[in-house]
PDB file of C-alpha atoms in Angstrom:
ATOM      1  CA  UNK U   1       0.000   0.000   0.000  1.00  0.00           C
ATOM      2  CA  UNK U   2       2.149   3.233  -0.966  1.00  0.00           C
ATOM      3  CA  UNK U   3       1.762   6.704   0.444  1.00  0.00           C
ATOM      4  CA  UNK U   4      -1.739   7.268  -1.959  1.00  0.00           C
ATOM      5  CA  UNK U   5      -3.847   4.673  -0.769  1.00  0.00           C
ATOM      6  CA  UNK U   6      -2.972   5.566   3.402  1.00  0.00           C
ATOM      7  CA  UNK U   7      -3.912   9.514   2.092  1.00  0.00           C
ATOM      8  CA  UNK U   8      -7.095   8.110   0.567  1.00  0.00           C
ATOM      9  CA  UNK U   9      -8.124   6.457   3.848  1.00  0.00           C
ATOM     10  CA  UNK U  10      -6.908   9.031   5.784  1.00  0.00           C
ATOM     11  CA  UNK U  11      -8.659  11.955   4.300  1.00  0.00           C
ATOM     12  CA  UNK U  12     -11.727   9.572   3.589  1.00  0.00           C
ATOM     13  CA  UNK U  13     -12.349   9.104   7.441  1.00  0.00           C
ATOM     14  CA  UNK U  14     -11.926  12.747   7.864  1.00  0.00           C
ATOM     15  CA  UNK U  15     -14.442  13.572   5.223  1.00  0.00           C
ATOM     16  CA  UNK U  16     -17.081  11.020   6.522  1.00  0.00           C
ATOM     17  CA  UNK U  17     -16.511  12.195  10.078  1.00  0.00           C
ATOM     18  CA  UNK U  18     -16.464  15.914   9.711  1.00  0.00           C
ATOM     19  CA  UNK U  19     -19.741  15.326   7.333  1.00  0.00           C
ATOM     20  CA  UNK U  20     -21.139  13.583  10.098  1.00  0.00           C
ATOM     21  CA  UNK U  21     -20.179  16.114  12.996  1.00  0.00           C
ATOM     22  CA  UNK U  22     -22.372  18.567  10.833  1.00  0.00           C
ATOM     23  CA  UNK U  23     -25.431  16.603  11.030  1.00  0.00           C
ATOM     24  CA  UNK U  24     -25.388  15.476  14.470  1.00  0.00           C
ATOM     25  CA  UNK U  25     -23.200  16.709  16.728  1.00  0.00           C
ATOM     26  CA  UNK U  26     -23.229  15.198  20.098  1.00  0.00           C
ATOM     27  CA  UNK U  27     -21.630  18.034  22.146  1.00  0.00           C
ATOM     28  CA  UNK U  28     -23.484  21.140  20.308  1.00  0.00           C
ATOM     29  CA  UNK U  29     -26.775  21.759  18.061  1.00  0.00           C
ATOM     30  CA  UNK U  30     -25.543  25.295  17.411  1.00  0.00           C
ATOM     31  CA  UNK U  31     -25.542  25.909  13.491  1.00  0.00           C
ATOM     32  CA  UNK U  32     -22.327  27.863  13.906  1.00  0.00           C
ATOM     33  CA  UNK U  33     -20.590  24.569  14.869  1.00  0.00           C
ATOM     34  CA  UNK U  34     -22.528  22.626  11.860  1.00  0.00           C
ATOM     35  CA  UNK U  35     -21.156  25.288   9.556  1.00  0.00           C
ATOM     36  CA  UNK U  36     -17.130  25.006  10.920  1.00  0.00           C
ATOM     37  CA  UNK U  37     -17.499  21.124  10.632  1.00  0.00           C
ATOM     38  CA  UNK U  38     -18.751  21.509   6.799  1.00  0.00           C
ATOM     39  CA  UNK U  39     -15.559  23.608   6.045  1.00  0.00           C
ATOM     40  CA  UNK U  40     -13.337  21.088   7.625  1.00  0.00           C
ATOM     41  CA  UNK U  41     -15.282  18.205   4.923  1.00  0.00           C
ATOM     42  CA  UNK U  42     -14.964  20.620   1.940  1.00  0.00           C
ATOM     43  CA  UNK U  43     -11.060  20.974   2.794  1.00  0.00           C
ATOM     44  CA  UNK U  44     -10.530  17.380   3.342  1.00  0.00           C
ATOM     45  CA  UNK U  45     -12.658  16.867   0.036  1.00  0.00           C
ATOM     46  CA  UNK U  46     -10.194  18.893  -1.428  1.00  0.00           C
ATOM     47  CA  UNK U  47      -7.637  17.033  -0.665  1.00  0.00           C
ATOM     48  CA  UNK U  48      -9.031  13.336  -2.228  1.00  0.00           C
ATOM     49  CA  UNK U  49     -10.023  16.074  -5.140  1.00  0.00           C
ATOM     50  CA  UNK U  50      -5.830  16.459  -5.347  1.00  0.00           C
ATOM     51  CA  UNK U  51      -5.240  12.614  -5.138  1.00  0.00           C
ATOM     52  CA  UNK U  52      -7.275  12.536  -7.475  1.00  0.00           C
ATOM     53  CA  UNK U  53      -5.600  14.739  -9.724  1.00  0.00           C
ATOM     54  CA  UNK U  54      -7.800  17.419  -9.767  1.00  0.00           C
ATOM     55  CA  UNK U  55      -5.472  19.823  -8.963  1.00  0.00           C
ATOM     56  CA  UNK U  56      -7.706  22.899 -10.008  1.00  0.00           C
ATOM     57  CA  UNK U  57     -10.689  21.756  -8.456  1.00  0.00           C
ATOM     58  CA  UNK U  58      -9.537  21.219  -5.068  1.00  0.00           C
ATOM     59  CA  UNK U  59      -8.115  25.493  -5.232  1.00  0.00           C
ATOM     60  CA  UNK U  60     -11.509  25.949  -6.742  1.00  0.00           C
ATOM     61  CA  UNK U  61     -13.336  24.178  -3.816  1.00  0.00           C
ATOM     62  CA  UNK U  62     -11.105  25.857  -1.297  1.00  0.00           C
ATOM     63  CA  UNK U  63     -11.550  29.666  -2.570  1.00  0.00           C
ATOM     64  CA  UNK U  64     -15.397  29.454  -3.294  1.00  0.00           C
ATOM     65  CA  UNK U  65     -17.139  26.788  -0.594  1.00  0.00           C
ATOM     66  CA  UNK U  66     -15.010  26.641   2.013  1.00  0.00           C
ATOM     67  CA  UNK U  67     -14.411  30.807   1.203  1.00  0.00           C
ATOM     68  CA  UNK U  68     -17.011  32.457  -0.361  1.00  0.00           C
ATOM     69  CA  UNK U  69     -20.101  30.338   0.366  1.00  0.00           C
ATOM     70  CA  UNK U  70     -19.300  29.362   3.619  1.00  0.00           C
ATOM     71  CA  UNK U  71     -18.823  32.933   4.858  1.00  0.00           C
ATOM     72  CA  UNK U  72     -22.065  33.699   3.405  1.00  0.00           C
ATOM     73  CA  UNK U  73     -23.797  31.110   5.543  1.00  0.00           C
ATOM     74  CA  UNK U  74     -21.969  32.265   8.597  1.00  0.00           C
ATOM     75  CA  UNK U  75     -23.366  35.822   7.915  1.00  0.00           C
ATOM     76  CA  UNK U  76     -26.956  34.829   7.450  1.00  0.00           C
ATOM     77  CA  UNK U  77     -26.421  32.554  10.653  1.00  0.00           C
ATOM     78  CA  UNK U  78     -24.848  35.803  12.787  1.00  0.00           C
ATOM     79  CA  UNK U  79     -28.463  37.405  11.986  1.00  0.00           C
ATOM     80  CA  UNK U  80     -30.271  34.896  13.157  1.00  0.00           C
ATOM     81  CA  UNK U  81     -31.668  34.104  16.701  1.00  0.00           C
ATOM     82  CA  UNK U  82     -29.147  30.916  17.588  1.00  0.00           C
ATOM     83  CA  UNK U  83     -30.232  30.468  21.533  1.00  0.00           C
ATOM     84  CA  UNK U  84     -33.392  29.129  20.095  1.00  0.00           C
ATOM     85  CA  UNK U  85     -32.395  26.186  18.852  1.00  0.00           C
ATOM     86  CA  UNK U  86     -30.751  24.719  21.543  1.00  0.00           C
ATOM     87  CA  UNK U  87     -34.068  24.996  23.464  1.00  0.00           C
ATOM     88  CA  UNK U  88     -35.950  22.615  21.292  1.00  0.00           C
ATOM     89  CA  UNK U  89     -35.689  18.908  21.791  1.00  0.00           C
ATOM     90  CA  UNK U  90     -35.349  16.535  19.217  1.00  0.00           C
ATOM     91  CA  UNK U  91     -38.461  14.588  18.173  1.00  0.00           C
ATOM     92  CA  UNK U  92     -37.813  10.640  18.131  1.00  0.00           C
ATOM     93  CA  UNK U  93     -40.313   9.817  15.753  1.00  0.00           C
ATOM     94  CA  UNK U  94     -38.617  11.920  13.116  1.00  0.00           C
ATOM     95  CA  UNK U  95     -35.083  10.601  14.074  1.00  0.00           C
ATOM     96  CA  UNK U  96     -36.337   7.038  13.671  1.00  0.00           C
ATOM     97  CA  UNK U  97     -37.640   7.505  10.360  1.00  0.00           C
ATOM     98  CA  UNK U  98     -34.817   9.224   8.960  1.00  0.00           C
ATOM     99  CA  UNK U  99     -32.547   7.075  10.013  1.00  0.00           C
ATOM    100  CA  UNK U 100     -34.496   4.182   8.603  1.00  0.00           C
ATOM    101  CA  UNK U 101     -35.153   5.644   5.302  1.00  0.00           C
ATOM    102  CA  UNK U 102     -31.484   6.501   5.242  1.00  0.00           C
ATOM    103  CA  UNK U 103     -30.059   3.136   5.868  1.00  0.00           C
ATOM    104  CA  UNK U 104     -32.721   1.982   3.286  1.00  0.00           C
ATOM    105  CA  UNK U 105     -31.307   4.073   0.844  1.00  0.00           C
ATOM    106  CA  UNK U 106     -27.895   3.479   1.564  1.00  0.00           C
ATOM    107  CA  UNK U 107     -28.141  -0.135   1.480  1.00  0.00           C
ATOM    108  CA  UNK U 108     -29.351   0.565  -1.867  1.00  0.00           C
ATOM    109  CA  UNK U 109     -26.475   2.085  -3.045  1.00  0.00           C
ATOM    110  CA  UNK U 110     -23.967  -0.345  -1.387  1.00  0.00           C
ATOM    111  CA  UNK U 111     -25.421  -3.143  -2.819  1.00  0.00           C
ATOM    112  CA  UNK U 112     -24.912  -1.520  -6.283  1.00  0.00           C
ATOM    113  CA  UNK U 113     -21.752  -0.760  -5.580  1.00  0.00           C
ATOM    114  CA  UNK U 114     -19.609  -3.124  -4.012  1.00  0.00           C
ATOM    115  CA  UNK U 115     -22.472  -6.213  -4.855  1.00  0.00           C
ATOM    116  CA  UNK U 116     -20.695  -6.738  -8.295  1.00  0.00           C
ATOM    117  CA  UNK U 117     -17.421  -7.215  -8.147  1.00  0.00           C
ATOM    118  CA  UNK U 118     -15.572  -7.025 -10.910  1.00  0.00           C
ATOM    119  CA  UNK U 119     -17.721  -6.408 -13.343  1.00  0.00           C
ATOM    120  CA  UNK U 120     -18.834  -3.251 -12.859  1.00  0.00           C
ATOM    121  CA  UNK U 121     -15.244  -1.322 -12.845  1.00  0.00           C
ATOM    122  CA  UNK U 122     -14.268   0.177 -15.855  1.00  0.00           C
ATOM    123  CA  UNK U 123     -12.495  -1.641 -18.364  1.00  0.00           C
ATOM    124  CA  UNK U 124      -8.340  -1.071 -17.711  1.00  0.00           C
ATOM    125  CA  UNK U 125      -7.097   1.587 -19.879  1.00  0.00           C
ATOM    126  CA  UNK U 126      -4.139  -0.050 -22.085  1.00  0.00           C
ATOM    127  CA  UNK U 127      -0.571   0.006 -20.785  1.00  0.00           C
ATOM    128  CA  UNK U 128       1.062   2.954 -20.665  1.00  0.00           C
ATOM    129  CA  UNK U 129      -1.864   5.601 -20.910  1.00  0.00           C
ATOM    130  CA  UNK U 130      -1.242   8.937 -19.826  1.00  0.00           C
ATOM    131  CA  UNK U 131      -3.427   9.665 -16.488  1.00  0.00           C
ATOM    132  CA  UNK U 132      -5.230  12.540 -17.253  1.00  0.00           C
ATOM    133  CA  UNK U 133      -4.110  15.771 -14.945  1.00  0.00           C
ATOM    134  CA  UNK U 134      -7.015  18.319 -14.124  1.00  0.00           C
ATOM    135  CA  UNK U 135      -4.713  21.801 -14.133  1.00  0.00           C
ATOM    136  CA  UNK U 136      -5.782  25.137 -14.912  1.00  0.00           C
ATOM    137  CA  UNK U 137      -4.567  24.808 -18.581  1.00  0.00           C
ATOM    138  CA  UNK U 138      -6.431  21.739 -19.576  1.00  0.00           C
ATOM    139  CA  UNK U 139      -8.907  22.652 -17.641  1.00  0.00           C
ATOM    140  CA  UNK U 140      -9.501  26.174 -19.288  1.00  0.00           C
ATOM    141  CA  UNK U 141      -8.966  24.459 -22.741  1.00  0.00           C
ATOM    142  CA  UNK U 142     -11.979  22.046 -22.631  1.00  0.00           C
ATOM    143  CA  UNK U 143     -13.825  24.940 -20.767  1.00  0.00           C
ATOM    144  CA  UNK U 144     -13.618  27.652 -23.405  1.00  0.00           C
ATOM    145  CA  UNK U 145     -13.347  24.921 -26.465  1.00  0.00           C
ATOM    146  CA  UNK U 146     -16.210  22.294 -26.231  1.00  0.00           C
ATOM    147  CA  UNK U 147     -18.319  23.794 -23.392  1.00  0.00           C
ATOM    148  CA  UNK U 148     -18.106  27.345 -24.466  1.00  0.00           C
ATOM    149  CA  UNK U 149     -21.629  27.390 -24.771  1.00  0.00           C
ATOM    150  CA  UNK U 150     -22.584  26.180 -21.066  1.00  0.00           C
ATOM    151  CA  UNK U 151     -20.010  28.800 -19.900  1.00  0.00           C
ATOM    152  CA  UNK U 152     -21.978  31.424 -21.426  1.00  0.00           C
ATOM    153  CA  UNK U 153     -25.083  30.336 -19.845  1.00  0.00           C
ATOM    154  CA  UNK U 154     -24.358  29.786 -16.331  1.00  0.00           C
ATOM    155  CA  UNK U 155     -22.726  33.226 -16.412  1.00  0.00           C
ATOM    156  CA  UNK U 156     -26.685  34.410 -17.206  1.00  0.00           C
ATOM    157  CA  UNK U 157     -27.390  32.191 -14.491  1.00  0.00           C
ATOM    158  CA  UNK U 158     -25.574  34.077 -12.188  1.00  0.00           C
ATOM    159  CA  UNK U 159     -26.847  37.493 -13.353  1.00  0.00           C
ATOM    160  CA  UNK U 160     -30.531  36.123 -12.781  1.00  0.00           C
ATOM    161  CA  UNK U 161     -29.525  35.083  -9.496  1.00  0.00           C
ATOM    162  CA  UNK U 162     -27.933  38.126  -8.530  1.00  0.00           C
ATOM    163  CA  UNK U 163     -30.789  40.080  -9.272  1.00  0.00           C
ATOM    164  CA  UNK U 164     -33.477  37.528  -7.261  1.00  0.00           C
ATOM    165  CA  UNK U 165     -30.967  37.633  -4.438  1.00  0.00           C
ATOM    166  CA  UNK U 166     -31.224  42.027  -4.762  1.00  0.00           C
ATOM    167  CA  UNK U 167     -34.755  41.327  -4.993  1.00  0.00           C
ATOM    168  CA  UNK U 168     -35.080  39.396  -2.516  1.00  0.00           C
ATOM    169  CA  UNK U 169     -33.711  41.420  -0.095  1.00  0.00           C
ATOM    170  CA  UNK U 170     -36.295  44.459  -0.841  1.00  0.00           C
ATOM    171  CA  UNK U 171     -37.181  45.898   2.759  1.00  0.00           C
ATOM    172  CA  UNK U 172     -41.238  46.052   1.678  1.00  0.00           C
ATOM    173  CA  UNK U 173     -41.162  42.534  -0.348  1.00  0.00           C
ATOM    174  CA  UNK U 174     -44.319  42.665  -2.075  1.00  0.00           C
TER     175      UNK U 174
ATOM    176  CA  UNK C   1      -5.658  -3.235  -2.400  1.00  0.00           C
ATOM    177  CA  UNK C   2      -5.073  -0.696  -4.334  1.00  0.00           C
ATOM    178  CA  UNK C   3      -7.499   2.329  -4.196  1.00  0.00           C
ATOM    179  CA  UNK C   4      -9.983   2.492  -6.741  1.00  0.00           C
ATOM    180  CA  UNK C   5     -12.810   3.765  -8.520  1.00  0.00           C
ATOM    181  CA  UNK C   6     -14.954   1.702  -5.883  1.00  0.00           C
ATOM    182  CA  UNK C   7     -13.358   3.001  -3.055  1.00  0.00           C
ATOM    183  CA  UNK C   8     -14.115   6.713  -4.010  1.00  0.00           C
ATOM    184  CA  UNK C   9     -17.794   6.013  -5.031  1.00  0.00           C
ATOM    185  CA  UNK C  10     -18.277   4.141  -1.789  1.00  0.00           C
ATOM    186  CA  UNK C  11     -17.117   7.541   0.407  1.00  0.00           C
ATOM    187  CA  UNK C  12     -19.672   9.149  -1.764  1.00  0.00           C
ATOM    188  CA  UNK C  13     -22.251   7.168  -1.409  1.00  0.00           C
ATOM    189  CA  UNK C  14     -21.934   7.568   2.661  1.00  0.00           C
ATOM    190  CA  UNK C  15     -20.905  10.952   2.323  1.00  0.00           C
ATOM    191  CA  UNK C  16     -24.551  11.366   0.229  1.00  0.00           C
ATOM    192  CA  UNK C  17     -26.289   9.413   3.079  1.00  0.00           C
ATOM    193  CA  UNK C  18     -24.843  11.490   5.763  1.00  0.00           C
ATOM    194  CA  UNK C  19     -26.545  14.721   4.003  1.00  0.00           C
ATOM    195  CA  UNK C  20     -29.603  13.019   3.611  1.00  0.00           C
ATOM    196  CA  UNK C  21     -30.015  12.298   6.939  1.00  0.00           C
ATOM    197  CA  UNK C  22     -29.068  15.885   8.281  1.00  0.00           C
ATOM    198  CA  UNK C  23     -32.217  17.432   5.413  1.00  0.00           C
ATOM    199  CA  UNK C  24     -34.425  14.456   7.361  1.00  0.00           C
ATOM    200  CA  UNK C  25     -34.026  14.918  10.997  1.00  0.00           C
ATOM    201  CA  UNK C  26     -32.566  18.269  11.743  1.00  0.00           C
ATOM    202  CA  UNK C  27     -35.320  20.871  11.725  1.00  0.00           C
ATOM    203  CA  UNK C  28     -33.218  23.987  11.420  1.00  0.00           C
ATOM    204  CA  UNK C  29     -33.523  25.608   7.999  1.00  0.00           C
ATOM    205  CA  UNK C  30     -29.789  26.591   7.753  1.00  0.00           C
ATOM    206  CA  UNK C  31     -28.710  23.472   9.183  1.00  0.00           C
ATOM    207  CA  UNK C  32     -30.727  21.504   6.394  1.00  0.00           C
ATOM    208  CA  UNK C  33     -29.196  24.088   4.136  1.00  0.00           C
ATOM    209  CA  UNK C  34     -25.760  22.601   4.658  1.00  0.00           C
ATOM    210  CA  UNK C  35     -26.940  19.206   4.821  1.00  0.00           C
ATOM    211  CA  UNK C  36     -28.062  19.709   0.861  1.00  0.00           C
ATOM    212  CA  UNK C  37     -24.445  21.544   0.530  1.00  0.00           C
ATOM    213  CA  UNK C  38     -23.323  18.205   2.124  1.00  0.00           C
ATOM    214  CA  UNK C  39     -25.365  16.252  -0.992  1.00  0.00           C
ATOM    215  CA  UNK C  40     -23.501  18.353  -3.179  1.00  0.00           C
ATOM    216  CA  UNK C  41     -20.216  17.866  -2.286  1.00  0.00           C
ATOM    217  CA  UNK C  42     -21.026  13.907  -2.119  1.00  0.00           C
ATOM    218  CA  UNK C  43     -22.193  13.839  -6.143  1.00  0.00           C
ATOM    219  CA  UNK C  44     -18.886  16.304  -6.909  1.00  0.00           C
ATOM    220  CA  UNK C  45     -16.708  13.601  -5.690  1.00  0.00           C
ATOM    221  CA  UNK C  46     -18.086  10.736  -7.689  1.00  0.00           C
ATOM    222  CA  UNK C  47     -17.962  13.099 -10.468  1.00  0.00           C
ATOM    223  CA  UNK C  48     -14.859  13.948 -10.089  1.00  0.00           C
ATOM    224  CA  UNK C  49     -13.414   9.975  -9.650  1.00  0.00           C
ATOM    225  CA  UNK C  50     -15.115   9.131 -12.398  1.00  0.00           C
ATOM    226  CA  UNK C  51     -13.712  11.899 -14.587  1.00  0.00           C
ATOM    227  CA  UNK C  52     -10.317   9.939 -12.897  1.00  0.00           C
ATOM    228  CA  UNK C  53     -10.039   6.755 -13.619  1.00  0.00           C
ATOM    229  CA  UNK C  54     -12.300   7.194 -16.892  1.00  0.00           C
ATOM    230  CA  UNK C  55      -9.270   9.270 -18.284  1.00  0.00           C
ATOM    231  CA  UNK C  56     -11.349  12.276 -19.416  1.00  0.00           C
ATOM    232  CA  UNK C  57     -11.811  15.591 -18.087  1.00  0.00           C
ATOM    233  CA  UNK C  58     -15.190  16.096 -18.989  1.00  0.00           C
ATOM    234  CA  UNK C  59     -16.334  14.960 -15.272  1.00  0.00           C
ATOM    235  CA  UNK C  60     -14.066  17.697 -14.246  1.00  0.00           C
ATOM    236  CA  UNK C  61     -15.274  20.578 -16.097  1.00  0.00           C
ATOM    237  CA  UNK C  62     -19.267  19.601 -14.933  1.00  0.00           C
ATOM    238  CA  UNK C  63     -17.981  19.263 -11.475  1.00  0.00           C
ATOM    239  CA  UNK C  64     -17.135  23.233 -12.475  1.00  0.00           C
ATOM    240  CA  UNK C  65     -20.335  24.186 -13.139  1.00  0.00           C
ATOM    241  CA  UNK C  66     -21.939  22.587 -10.841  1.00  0.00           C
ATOM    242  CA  UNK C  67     -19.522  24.671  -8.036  1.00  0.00           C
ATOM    243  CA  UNK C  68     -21.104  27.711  -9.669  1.00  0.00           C
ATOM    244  CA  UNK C  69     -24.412  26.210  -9.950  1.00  0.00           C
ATOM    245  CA  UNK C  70     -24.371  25.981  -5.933  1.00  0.00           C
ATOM    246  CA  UNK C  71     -23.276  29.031  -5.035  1.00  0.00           C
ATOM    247  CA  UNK C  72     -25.999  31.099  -6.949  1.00  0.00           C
ATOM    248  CA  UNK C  73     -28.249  28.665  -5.263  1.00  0.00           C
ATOM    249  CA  UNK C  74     -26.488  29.333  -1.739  1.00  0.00           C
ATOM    250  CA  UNK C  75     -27.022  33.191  -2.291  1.00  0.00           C
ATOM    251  CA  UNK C  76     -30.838  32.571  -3.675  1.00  0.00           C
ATOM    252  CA  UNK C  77     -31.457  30.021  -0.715  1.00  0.00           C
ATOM    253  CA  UNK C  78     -29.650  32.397   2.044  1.00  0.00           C
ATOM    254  CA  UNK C  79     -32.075  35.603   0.767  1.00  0.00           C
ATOM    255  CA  UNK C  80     -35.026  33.340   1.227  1.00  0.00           C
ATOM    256  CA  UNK C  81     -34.317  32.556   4.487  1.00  0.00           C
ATOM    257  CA  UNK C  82     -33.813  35.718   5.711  1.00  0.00           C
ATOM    258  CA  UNK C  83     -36.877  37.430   4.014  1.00  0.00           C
ATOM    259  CA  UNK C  84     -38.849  34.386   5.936  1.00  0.00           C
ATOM    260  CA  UNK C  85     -37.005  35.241   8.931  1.00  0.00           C
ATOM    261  CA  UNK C  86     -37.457  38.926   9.005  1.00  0.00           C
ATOM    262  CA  UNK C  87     -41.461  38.074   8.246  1.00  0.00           C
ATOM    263  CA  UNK C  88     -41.743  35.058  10.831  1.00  0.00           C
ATOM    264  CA  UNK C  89     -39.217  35.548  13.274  1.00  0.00           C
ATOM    265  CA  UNK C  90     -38.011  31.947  12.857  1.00  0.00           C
ATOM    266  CA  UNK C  91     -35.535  29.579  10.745  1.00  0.00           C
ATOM    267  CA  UNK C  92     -37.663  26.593  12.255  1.00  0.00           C
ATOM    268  CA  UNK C  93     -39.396  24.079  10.058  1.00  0.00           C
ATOM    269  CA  UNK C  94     -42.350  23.270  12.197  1.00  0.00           C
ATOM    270  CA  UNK C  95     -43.061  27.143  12.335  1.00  0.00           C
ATOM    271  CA  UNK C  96     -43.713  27.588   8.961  1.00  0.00           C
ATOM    272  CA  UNK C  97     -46.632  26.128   8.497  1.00  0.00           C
ATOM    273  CA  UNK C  98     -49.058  28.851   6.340  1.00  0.00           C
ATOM    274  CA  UNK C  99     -49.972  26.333   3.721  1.00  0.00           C
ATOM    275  CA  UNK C 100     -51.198  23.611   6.042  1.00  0.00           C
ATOM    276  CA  UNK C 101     -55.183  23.260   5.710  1.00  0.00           C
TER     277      UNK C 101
END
């Protein structure tokens, strides 16, 4: 097992538990310590992102979620009433349901997944192929080459969103 | 064993679970926010190991636009929360409850 495969379990645990720290965290329900835990599972994603070659993926997920986004969130969550939710108790009958349909659903997708051996993984690429390297250059090529046409659209999508967003935040929303 | 494709879809898959389950039984809005942010991240990765050990980049560059995808839904998502807020007084689930008969 070379240096890789020990980062890939490594950074795997600390995704899953981080992830799991935001849901349910036994020491605090306060969304300010859901939020911190989800920035420690983006970084950690970006880090299986790098062993996975992804190189400008894992700066991308860095700068904007565990950045941009996640500062946004902690705004929204400074205006917000916090001492609230710690009052409220957790009902069991919704616990018990989630966590059923949950483990329903994840059975499902284990059973895909690891219930097929070795049929289901891709076919070997031949020999000596070049493993592909997700950089900023070949990145940017593909991005402004075949999907020039998506790029143009989702940078309408964020105009339209920016302007909900403005509207949105009207004092007298009507 | 060496790490593979399986391994990565696997932490996915849990990692997808684990998001699931925060949207089902937490009953804070923003906390069910990140939960779905949670989701998210979960279908990036498999993207992104796919776009791996598929030797293409095309994974890669939807993985892109989906990051941009989810943040103008993070800023859409956050303003609706707080123009509920600022009308209700709440971010809890079981007080928004208008459209019940």
């Amino acid at each position: 097992m070379g240096l890789p495969d020990i980062l890939f379990y490594v950074f795997a645990a600390f995704t899953l538990l981080f992830g799991l720290l935001v849901v349910a965290n036994p020491f605090s329900r306060n969304p300010v310590t859901s939020a911190m835990f989800l920035v420690l599972t983006i970084i950690s994603m970006a880090c299986l992102f790098v062993l996975l070659n992804a190189f400008f993926l894992a700066a991308v997920q860095i700068i904007v979620y565990a950045g941009a986004v996640m500062v946004l969130f902690v705004f929204v969550i400074m205006l917000m009433d916090l001492k609230e939710e710690e009052r409220r108790r957790i009902k069991t009958f919704g616990v018990v349901t989630g966590i059923v349909s949950v483990g329903i659903i994840l059975s499902v997708f284990l059973k895909s997944l690891l219930g097929c051996g070795d049929s289901c993984s891709l076919p070997a690429v031949a020999g000596a192929a070049p493993v592909v390297e997700g950089d900023a250059h070949s990145l940017g090529l593909l991005l402004f080459t075949k999907y020039d046409l998506p790029f143009e659209v989702i940078s309408v999508l964020l105009l339209v969103a920016m302007i909900g967003v403005i509207t949105l935040s009207k004092k007298d929303l009507k | 064993m060496q790490v593979g494709l399986q391994h990565y879809l696997v932490v996915s898959a849990l990692l997808f679970a684990t998001g699931l389950l925060g949207v089902i039984i937490r009953r804070n809005l923003l906390v069910m926010y990140l939960s779905l942010e949670l989701m998210l991240n979960a279908a990036n990765l498999a993207l992104v190991s796919f776009s791996r050990f598929k030797n293409s980049l095309d994974g890669q560059v939807l993985v892109f636009f989906i990051i941009t995808v989810a943040a103008a839904e993070v800023a859409v998502g956050l303003a609706l929360i707080v123009a509920l807020y600022r009308k209700r007084q709440s971010a809890h689930v079981e007080d928004l409850t208008s459209m019940k008969l």
